[in-house]
XYZ file of C-alpha atoms in Angstrom:
144
model
C 126.517 181.345 171.312
C 123.868 179.361 169.793
C 127.043 177.240 167.708
C 128.902 176.859 170.938
C 125.889 175.400 173.029
C 125.537 172.963 169.688
C 129.333 172.094 169.435
C 129.254 171.647 173.289
C 126.422 169.102 173.706
C 127.460 167.390 170.298
C 130.382 166.706 172.360
C 128.729 165.568 175.073
C 126.144 163.406 173.409
C 128.204 162.139 170.089
C 128.252 158.169 171.394
C 126.585 156.579 168.591
C 127.600 153.184 169.705
C 126.482 153.556 173.597
C 123.230 154.687 171.533
C 123.100 151.371 169.781
C 123.952 149.632 172.731
C 121.087 151.497 174.806
C 118.460 150.949 171.965
C 119.283 146.859 171.618
C 119.026 146.593 175.322
C 115.490 148.624 175.651
C 114.010 147.017 172.701
C 115.318 143.378 172.926
C 115.162 143.517 176.825
C 111.602 144.571 176.732
C 110.699 141.597 174.054
C 112.523 139.218 176.281
C 109.794 139.689 179.393
C 107.119 138.289 176.292
C 109.240 135.616 176.009
C 109.863 134.794 179.696
C 105.769 134.475 180.146
C 105.895 132.104 176.953
C 108.399 129.827 178.685
C 106.981 130.081 182.039
C 103.148 129.574 180.326
C 103.738 127.297 177.239
C 103.281 128.054 173.763
C 99.814 125.865 173.777
C 97.499 128.294 172.859
C 99.650 129.915 170.009
C 99.571 126.382 168.725
C 96.036 125.651 169.040
C 95.490 129.070 166.958
C 98.145 127.509 164.275
C 96.222 124.578 164.182
C 92.672 126.081 163.686
C 94.500 128.268 160.704
C 95.565 124.819 159.075
C 99.324 125.226 160.404
C 101.106 122.608 162.291
C 101.496 123.072 165.825
C 105.210 123.088 166.149
C 105.493 126.486 164.112
C 104.442 127.542 167.739
C 107.719 127.031 169.186
C 109.220 130.206 166.897
C 107.878 131.795 169.314
C 110.597 130.902 171.700
C 113.204 131.890 168.772
C 111.528 135.268 168.023
C 110.926 136.352 171.553
C 113.537 134.594 173.636
C 117.232 133.698 171.463
C 116.777 136.295 169.274
C 116.658 139.047 171.672
C 119.351 137.630 174.089
C 121.518 137.161 170.885
C 120.784 141.280 170.174
C 121.376 141.948 173.940
C 124.721 140.258 173.489
C 125.437 141.596 170.351
C 125.736 138.202 168.818
C 124.585 137.950 165.204
C 122.563 141.151 165.649
C 121.202 142.130 162.506
C 119.768 138.751 161.452
C 118.689 138.128 165.033
C 116.763 141.535 164.590
C 114.919 140.455 161.453
C 113.659 137.448 163.170
C 112.199 139.302 166.028
C 110.472 141.559 163.665
C 109.313 139.035 161.422
C 107.808 137.156 164.763
C 105.932 140.525 165.497
C 104.370 140.787 162.170
C 103.227 136.892 162.451
C 102.049 137.707 165.968
C 99.828 140.827 164.650
C 98.458 138.529 161.732
C 97.546 135.292 164.037
C 95.637 137.119 166.567
C 93.773 139.353 164.287
C 95.664 142.488 166.028
C 95.298 144.018 162.293
C 91.803 144.825 163.309
C 93.348 147.537 165.461
C 95.163 149.515 162.817
C 92.650 152.045 162.582
C 91.856 152.223 166.268
C 92.934 154.513 169.661
C 93.232 153.027 172.982
C 91.162 154.978 176.269
C 94.222 157.192 176.344
C 94.649 157.664 172.927
C 97.083 155.252 172.108
C 97.306 153.700 168.634
C 96.040 150.229 168.708
C 99.132 148.578 167.319
C 101.431 151.036 169.364
C 103.839 148.391 171.275
C 103.737 145.805 168.095
C 104.744 148.546 165.765
C 107.229 149.979 168.502
C 108.691 145.892 168.433
C 108.941 145.838 164.795
C 110.299 149.319 164.100
C 112.762 148.995 166.749
C 114.333 145.341 165.524
C 114.576 146.957 162.150
C 116.255 150.127 163.139
C 118.655 147.286 165.046
C 119.300 145.676 161.926
C 119.847 148.601 159.923
C 122.544 149.852 162.387
C 123.843 146.814 163.994
C 125.201 146.350 167.277
C 128.013 148.684 167.234
C 131.530 148.352 169.379
C 129.773 147.105 172.558
C 129.434 143.128 172.020
C 130.334 140.168 173.594
C 131.844 138.909 170.335
C 134.272 139.979 167.962
C 133.046 142.301 164.522
C 133.215 139.023 162.545
C 129.869 138.011 164.622
C 127.812 141.004 165.198
């Protein structure tokens, strides 16, 4: 009975490419909200923070690459693996820039880990990088 139930459930849910698409849409789609906010409000505060740390201001525009361009590429399934790596690196830089590493051993008021959102994006992007886009993409397999 258990074997038949497991086999039936596996037949219903064995859609790896659909799972990859859902993962891409979720992780990159949520990151895109952060990018849209930066597009609307600018990256001035990021540039100011970078300058105070001794880096050139223009590096702030990298946030657009990591939070708009890379997520759009991931959603569309274009150059998915490199775009996912860019998104992960962007989040690591963001953590280091804003001093979020101090939240490493903290919990929020509701018991969530202090870096939960940031790590969600990093790990999600790394999983996308490892899995690739799957067959659901707007381009041929050569450009996924």
